[in-house]
């Protein structure tokens, strides 16, 4: 058995939560492999909606095992809040969730370092979610980090204090006022709460599942264009958001990658700083933001909006080896007279069909225009009922990318999903 992977192909916020929840019925095991509480996976069903930050999106499904993998960084305070909210909804979260002992912890001082370093960057700030992601990964790769398994050791408190002292030392370079005790007592309480969960060697668990022919779905966070290596550096997150990151973040071999579901929105959004070649600054951009409710699930920040970009989409498909495309939120564009797609770029007067090394330069998108479908798609449940203009848009993308769009999602609810053969 292989691990199927589901991930975002843009700058995050593609709608992964809904799709993982949808796919979860086919998988007894769902595992998050990177990122941390910078993610906000929104799920809507019946009268309820919920935003998950650290917990995998299979948590709502009875009989599903959810794993937070070693590649994830966890803020115990956010984790506790999230789990308590799930428990309040009647979800037996402690039975359904397991955490890799090798996942790293976000300390209260990581949040302070994140804020201080963003503050110091001034106008060139990344636009971080300020959840301590980058400082936590820096400690991981700098071999200073504290891992989930450490909370079970006798000298955990000493380890914590020693890393906190290192952080206080590090913070001296910034002209930034802070309280070193900020958030500490809550954090320590949350560590106690975390001890009640099953803390496991998740790499053995995942590989054992594969041997036993149990299907595993690896759930990515953020998106390919925020990848630490392949995203628009330095305007990226600090983890490997691409498919290879699933192997590293869960501990299964690359030969065991099965299907790769690549999720993209029918348009693009980006939150935070960094290049965005097809960004719209006009009424159409405003329509996408308002109709698409494009405000950050984690930070509430308005998202930047723009047309679909085939140059970056093809790049993301190549990097991830996508087998199945999943298109989200085309219904947001229902009211537009025309819709556009960037098919290439103009850079210094030259046509470019590949993502350049440095995207922080002037890039003009070459746009192809399509007639809008001007129909409410949100109630359509069968492919045959989709308007011709919309299907022209879909087929153009499939032809250009060379991968079939297997799922079209036309609204936040589970039922608003069209599966295509
Ligand atoms: P960080 O990962 O919080 O440090 O943020 C780095 C960049 O990634 C910023 O531009 C964030 O807005 C963006 N980012 C981080 N997580 C997400 C996400 O889940 N969705 C969308 N953008 C994100």
mmCIF file with all atom_site columns, N, CA, C and O in Angstrom, residues 40 298 392:
data_model
loop_
_atom_site.group_PDB
_atom_site.id
_atom_site.type_symbol
_atom_site.label_atom_id
_atom_site.label_alt_id
_atom_site.label_comp_id
_atom_site.label_asym_id
_atom_site.label_entity_id
_atom_site.label_seq_id
_atom_site.pdbx_PDB_ins_code
_atom_site.Cartn_x
_atom_site.Cartn_y
_atom_site.Cartn_z
_atom_site.occupancy
_atom_site.B_iso_or_equiv
_atom_site.pdbx_formal_charge
_atom_site.auth_seq_id
_atom_site.auth_comp_id
_atom_site.auth_asym_id
_atom_site.auth_atom_id
_atom_site.pdbx_PDB_model_num
ATOM 1  N N  . UNK A 1 40  ? -4.632  27.111 8.645   1.00 0.00 ? 40  UNK A N  1
ATOM 2  C CA . UNK A 1 40  ? -6.012  27.195 9.124   1.00 0.00 ? 40  UNK A CA 1
ATOM 3  C C  . UNK A 1 40  ? -6.879  26.452 8.126   1.00 0.00 ? 40  UNK A C  1
ATOM 4  O O  . UNK A 1 40  ? -7.196  26.990 7.070   1.00 0.00 ? 40  UNK A O  1
ATOM 5  N N  . UNK A 1 298 ? -6.453  32.074 9.913   1.00 0.00 ? 298 UNK A N  1
ATOM 6  C CA . UNK A 1 298 ? -5.623  32.111 11.125  1.00 0.00 ? 298 UNK A CA 1
ATOM 7  C C  . UNK A 1 298 ? -5.473  33.526 11.648  1.00 0.00 ? 298 UNK A C  1
ATOM 8  O O  . UNK A 1 298 ? -5.522  33.771 12.843  1.00 0.00 ? 298 UNK A O  1
ATOM 9  N N  . UNK A 1 392 ? -15.357 25.178 -20.721 1.00 0.00 ? 392 UNK A N  1
ATOM 10 C CA . UNK A 1 392 ? -14.251 25.608 -21.595 1.00 0.00 ? 392 UNK A CA 1
ATOM 11 C C  . UNK A 1 392 ? -13.063 26.032 -20.731 1.00 0.00 ? 392 UNK A C  1
ATOM 12 O O  . UNK A 1 392 ? -11.904 25.744 -21.047 1.00 0.00 ? 392 UNK A O  1
#
